PDB file of C-alpha atoms in Angstrom:
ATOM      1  CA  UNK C  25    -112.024 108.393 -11.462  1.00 78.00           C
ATOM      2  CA  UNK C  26    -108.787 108.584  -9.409  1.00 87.00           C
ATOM      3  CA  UNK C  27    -105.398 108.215 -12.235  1.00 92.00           C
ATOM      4  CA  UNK C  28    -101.917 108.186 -11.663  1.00 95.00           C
ATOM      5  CA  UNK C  29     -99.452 108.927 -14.650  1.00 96.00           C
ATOM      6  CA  UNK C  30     -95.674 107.704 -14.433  1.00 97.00           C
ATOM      7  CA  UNK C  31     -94.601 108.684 -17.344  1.00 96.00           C
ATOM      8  CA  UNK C  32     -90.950 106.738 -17.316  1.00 95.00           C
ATOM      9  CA  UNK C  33     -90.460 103.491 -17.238  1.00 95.00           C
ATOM     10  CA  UNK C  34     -86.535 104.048 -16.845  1.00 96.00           C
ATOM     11  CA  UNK C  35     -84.299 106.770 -15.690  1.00 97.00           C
ATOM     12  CA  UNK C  36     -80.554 106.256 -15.704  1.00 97.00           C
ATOM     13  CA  UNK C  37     -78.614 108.647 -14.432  1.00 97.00           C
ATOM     14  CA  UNK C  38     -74.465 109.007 -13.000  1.00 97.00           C
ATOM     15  CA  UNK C  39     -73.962 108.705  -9.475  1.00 97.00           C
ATOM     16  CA  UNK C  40     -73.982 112.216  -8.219  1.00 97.00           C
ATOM     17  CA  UNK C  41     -76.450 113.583 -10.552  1.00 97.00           C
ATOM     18  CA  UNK C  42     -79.583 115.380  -9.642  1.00 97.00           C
ATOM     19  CA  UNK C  43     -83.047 112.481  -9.797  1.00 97.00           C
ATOM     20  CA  UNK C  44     -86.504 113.947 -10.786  1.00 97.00           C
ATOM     21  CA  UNK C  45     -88.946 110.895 -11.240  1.00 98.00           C
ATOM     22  CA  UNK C  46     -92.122 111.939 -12.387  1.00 97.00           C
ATOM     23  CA  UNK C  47     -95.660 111.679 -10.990  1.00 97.00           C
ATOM     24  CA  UNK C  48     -98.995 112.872 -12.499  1.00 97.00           C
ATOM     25  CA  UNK C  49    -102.454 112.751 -11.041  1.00 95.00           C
ATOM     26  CA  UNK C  50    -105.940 113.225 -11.457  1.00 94.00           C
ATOM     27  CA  UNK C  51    -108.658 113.564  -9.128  1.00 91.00           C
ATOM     28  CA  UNK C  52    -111.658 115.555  -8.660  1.00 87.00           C
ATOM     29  CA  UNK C  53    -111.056 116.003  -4.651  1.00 82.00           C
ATOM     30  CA  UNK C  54    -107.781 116.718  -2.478  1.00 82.00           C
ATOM     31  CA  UNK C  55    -106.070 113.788  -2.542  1.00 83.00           C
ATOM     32  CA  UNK C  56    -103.299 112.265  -0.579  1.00 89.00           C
ATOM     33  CA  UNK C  57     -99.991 111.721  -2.542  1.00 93.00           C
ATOM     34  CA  UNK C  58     -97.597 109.089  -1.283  1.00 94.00           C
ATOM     35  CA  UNK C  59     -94.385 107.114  -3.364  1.00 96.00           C
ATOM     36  CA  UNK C  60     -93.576 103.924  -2.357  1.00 96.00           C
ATOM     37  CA  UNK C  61     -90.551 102.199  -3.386  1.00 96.00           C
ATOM     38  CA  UNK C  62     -89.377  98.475  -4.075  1.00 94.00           C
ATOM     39  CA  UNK C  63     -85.590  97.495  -3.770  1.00 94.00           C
ATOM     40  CA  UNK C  64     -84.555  94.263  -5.573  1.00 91.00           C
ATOM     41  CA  UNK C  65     -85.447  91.379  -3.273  1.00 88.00           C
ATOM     42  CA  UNK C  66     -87.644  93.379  -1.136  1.00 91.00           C
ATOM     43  CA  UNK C  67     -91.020  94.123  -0.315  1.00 92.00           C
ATOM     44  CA  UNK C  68     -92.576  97.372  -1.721  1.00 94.00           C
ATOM     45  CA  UNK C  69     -92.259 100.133   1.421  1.00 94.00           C
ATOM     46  CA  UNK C  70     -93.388 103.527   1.840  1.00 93.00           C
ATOM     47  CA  UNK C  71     -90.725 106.217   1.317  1.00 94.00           C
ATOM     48  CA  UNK C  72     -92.383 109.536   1.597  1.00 91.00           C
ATOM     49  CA  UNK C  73     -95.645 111.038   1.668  1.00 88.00           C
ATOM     50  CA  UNK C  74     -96.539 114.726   1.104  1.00 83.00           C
ATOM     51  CA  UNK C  75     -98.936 115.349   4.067  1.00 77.00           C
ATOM     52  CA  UNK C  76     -95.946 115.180   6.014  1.00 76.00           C
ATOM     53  CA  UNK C  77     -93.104 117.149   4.190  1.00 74.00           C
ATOM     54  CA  UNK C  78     -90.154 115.463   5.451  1.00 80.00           C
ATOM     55  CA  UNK C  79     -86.786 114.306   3.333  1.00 83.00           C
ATOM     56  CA  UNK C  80     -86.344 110.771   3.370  1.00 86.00           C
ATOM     57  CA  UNK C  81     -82.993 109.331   2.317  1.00 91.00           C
ATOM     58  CA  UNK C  82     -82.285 112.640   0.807  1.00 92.00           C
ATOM     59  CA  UNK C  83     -85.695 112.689  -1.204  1.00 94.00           C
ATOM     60  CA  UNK C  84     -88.176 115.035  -1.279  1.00 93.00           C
ATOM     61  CA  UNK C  85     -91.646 115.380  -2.969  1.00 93.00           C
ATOM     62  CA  UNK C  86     -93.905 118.825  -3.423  1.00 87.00           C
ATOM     63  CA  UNK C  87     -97.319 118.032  -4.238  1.00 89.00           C
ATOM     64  CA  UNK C  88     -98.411 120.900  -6.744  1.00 90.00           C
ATOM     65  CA  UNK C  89    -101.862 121.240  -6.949  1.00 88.00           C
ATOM     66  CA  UNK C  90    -102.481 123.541 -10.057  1.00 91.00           C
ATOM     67  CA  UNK C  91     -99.766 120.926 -11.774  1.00 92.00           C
ATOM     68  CA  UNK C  92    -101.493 118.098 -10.519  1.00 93.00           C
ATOM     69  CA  UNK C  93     -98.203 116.252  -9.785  1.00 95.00           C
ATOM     70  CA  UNK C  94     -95.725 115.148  -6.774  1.00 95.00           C
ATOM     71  CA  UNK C  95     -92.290 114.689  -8.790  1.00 96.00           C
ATOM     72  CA  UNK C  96     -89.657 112.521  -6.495  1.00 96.00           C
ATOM     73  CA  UNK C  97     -86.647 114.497  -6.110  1.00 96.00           C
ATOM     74  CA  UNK C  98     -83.146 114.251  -5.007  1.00 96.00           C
ATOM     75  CA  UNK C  99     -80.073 116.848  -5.685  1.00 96.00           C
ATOM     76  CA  UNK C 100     -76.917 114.145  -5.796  1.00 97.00           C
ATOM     77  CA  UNK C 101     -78.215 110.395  -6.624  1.00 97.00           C
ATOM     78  CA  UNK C 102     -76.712 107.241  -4.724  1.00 97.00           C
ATOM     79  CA  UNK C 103     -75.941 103.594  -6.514  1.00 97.00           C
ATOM     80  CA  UNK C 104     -78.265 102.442  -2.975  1.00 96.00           C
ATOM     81  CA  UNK C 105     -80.923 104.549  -4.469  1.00 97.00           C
ATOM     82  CA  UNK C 106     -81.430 102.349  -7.516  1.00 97.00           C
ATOM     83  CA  UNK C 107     -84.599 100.944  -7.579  1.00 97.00           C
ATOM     84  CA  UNK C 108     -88.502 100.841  -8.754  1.00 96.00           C
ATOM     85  CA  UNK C 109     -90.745 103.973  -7.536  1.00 97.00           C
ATOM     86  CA  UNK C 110     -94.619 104.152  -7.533  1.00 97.00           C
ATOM     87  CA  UNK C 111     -96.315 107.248  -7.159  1.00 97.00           C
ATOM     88  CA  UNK C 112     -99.592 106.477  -5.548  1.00 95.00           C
ATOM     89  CA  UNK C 113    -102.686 108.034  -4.937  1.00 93.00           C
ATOM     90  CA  UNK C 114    -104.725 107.619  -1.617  1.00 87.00           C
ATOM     91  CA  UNK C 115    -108.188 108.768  -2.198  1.00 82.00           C
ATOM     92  CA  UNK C 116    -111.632 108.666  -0.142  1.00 77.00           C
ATOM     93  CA  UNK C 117    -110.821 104.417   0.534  1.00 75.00           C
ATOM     94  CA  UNK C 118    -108.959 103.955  -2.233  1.00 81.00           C
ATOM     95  CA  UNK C 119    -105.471 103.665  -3.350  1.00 88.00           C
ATOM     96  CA  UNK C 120    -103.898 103.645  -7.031  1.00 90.00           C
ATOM     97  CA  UNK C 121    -100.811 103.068  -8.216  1.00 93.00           C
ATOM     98  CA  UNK C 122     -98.674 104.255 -11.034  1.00 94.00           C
ATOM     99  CA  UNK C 123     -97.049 101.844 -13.345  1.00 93.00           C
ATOM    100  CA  UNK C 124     -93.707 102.521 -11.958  1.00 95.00           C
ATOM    101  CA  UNK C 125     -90.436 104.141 -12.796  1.00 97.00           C
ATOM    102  CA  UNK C 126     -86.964 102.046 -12.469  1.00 96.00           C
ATOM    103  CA  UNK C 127     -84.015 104.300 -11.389  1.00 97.00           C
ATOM    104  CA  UNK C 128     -80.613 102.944 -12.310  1.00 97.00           C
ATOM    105  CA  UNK C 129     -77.998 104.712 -10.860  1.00 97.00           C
ATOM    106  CA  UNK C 130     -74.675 104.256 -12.766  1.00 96.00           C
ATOM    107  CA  UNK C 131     -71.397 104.534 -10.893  1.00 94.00           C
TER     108      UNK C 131
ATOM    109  CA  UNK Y  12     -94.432  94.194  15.186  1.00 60.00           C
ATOM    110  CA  UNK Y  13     -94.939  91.450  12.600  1.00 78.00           C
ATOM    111  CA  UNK Y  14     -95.084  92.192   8.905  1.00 93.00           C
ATOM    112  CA  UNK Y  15     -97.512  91.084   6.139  1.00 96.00           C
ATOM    113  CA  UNK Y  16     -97.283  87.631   5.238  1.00 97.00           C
ATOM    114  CA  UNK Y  17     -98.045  85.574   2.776  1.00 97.00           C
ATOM    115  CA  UNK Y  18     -97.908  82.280   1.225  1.00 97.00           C
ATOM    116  CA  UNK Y  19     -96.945  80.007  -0.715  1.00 97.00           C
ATOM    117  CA  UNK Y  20     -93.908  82.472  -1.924  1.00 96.00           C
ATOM    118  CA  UNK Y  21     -94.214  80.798  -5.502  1.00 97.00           C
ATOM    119  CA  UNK Y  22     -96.636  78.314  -7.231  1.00 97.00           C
ATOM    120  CA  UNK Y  23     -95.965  76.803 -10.808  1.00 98.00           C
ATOM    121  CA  UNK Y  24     -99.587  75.855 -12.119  1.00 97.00           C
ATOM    122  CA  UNK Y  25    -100.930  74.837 -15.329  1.00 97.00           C
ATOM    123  CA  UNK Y  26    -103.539  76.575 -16.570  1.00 95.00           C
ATOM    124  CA  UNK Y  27    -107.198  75.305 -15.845  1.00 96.00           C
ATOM    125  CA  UNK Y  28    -105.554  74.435 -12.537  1.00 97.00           C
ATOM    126  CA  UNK Y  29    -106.615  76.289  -9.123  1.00 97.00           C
ATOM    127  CA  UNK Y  30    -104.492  78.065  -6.641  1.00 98.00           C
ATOM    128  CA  UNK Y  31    -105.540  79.961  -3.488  1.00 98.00           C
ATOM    129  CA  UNK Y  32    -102.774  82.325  -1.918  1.00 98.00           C
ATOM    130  CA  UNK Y  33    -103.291  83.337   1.779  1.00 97.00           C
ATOM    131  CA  UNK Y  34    -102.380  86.511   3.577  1.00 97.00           C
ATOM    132  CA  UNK Y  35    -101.909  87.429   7.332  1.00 96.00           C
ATOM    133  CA  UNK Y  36    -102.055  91.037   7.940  1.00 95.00           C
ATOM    134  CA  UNK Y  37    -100.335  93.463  10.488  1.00 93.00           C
ATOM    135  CA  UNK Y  38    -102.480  92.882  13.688  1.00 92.00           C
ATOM    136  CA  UNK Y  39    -105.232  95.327  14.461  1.00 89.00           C
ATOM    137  CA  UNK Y  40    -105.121  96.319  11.031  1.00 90.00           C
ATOM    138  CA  UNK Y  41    -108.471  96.942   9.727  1.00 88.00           C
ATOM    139  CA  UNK Y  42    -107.800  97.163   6.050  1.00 90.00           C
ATOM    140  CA  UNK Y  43    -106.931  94.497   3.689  1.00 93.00           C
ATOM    141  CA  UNK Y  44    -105.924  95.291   0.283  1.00 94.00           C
ATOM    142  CA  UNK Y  45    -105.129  92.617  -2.704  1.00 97.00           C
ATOM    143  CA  UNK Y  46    -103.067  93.366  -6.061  1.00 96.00           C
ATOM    144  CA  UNK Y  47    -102.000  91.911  -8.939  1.00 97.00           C
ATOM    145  CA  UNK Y  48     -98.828  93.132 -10.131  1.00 94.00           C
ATOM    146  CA  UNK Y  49     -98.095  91.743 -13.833  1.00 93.00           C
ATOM    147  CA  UNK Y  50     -94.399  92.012 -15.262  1.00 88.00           C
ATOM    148  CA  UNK Y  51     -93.448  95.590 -16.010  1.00 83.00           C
ATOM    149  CA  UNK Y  52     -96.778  96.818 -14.772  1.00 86.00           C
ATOM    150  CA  UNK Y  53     -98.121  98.772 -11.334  1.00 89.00           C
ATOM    151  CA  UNK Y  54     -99.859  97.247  -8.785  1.00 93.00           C
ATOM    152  CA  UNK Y  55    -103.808  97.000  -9.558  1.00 93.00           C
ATOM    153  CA  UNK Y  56    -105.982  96.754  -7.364  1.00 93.00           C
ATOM    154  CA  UNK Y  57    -108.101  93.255  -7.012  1.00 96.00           C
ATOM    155  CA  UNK Y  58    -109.909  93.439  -3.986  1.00 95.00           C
ATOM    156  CA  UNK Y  59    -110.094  96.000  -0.966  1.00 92.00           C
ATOM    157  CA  UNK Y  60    -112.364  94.546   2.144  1.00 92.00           C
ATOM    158  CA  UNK Y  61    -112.902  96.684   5.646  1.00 88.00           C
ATOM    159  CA  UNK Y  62    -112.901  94.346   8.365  1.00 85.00           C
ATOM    160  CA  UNK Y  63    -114.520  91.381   6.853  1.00 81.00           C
ATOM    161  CA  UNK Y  64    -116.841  93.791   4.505  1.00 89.00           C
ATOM    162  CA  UNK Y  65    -115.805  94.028   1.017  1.00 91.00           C
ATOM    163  CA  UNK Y  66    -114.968  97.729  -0.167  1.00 88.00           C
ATOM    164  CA  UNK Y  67    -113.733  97.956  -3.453  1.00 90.00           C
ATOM    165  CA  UNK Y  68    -113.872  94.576  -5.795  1.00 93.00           C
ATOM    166  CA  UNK Y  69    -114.509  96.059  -9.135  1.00 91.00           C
ATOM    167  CA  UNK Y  70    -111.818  95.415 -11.074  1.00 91.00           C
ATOM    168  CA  UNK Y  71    -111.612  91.449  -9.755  1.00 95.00           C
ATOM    169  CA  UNK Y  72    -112.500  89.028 -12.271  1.00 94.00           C
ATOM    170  CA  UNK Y  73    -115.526  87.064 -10.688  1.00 94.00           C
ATOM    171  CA  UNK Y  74    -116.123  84.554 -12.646  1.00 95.00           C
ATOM    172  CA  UNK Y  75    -112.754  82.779 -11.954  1.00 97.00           C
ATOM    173  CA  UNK Y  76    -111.317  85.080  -8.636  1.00 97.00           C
ATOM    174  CA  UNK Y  77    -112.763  84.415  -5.733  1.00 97.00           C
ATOM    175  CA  UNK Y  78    -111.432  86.134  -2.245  1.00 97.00           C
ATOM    176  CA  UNK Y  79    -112.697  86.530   1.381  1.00 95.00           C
ATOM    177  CA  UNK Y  80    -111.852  87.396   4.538  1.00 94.00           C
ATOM    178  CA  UNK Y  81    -112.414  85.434   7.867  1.00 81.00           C
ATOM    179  CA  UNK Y  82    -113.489  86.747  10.942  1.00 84.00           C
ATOM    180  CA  UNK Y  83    -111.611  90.349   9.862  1.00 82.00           C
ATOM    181  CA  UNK Y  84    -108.193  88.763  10.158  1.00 90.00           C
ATOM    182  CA  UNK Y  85    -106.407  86.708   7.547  1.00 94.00           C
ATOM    183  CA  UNK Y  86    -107.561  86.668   3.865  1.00 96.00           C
ATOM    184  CA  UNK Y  87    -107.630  84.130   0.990  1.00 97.00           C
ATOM    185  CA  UNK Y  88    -107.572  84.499  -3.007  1.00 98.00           C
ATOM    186  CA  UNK Y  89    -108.073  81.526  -5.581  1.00 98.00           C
ATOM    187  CA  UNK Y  90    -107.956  81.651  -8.807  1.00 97.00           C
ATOM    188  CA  UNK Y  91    -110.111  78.396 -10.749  1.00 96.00           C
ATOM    189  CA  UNK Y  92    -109.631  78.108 -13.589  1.00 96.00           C
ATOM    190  CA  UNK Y  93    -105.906  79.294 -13.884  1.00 96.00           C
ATOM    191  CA  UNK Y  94    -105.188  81.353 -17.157  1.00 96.00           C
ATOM    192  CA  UNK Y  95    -101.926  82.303 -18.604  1.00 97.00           C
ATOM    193  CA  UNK Y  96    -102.496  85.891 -18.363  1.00 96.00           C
ATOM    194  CA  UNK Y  97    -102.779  85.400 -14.562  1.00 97.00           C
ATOM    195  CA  UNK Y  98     -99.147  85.195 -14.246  1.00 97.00           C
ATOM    196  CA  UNK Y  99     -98.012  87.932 -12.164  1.00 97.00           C
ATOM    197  CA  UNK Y 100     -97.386  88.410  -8.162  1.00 97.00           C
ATOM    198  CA  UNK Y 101    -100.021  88.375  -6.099  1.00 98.00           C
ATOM    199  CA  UNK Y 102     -99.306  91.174  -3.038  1.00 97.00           C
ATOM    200  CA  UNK Y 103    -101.475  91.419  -0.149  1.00 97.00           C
ATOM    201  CA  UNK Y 104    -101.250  95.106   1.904  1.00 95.00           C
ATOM    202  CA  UNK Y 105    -102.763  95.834   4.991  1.00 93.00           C
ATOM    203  CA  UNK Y 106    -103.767  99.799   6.726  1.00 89.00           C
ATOM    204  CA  UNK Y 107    -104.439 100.577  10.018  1.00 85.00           C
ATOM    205  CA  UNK Y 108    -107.537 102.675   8.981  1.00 74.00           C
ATOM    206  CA  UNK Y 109    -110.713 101.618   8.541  1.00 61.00           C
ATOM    207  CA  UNK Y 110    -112.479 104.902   7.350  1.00 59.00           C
ATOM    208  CA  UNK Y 111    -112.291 107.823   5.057  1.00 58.00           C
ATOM    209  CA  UNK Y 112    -108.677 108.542   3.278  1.00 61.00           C
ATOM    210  CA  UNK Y 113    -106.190 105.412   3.922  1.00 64.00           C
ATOM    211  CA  UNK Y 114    -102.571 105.866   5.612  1.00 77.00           C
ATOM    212  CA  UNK Y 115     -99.815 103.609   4.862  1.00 86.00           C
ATOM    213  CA  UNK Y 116     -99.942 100.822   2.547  1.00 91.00           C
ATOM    214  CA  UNK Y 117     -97.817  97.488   4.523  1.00 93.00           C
ATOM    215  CA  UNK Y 118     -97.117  95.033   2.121  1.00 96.00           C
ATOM    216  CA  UNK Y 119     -96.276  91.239   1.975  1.00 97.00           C
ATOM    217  CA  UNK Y 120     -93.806  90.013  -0.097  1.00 95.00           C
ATOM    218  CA  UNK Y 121     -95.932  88.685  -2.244  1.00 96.00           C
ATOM    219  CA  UNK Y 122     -96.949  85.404  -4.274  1.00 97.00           C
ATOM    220  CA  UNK Y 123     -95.261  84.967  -7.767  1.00 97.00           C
ATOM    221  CA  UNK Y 124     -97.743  82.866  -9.544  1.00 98.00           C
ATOM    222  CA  UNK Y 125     -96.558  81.172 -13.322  1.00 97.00           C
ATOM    223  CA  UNK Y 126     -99.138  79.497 -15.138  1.00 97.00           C
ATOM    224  CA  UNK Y 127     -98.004  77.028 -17.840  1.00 96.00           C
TER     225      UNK Y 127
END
């Protein structure tokens, strides 16, 4: 069975502090790690996955394979970055979700 | 390119009622993914179908959900009889692949269902 473990339901931090948004997994094969990412009034997006290592809106995401997790990271958090994150898993044809952390960014 | 969409954007029920919500997914997409998203909660996955083949439907609740998928385009999901615990929104998600390890996830907006 494929499992994905958000531990947080909330993170606050100050505007200009470093983000880490956690993301545990299990699965018995390689799998595919992507976090998608909801803004209030809007659909639920992609915003990075780690097959393709790139820095989106100043996050990145390092998929750790002995840890079994693909924490969300940014160094200097922006009041636009407040929002719900998923950490989801893409398996062999199918996809699960994490419950979801809400990052409030405080000014 | 055209989004996900879906309708109705809201429905007020009460329960024992029916509902069907409706989906239109990116075109060419061969993937069409349902989930129910209660308050506070993660997506979870209702339904997955492949073209018009159904992939994944273990975790929908058969004897009142009910989904399909016409000709390997747009999708429908009712709900008869309507309980409380359905409340939730209802997001449809489309992929471009149609094997092996998914890509992308697109989603709709989704349909906020209350049931009174």
């Amino acid at each position: 069975a494929q499992r994905v473990t958000q531990p947080e339901k909330l993170l606050s931090v100050f505007k200009g502090a470093p983000v880490e948004l956690k993301c545990n997994y299990s699965y018995s094969g390689s799998p595919e790690l992507f976090w998608y990412v909801q803004y209030s009034r809007q659909r639920l997006q992609l915003l990075l996955r780690h097959i393709s290592r790139e820095s989106i809106k100043g996050f990145t995401a390092d998929l750790n394979k002995g840890e079994t997790s693909f924490h969300l990271k940014k160094p200097f958090a922006q009041e636009e970055d407040s929002a719900m994150y998923y950490c989801a898993l893409h398996g062999y044809q199918k996809v699960t979700f994490g419950t979801g952390t809400k990052l409030q960014v405080i000014p | 390119e055209a989004g996900v969409a879906q309708s109705p954007r809201y429905k007020i029920i009460e329960k024992r009622q029916s509902v069907a919500f409706w989906c239109n997914p990116i075109s060419g997409h061969a993937t069409l993914y349902w989930y129910q998203q209660i308050l506070g909660q993660g997506p979870k996955l209702l339904i997955q179908f492949q073209n018009n083949g159904v992939v994944d439907d273990s975790q929908l609740p058969k004897d009142r959900f009910s989904a399909e998928r016409l000709k390997g385009v747009d999708s429908t999901l009712k709900i008869q009889p309507a309980k409380l615990e359905d409340s939730a929104v209802y997001l449809c998600a489309s992929s471009p692949e149609d094997r092996g390890f998914t890509g992308e996830l697109f989603f709709g907006e989704g349909s906020r269902l209350t049931v009174l």
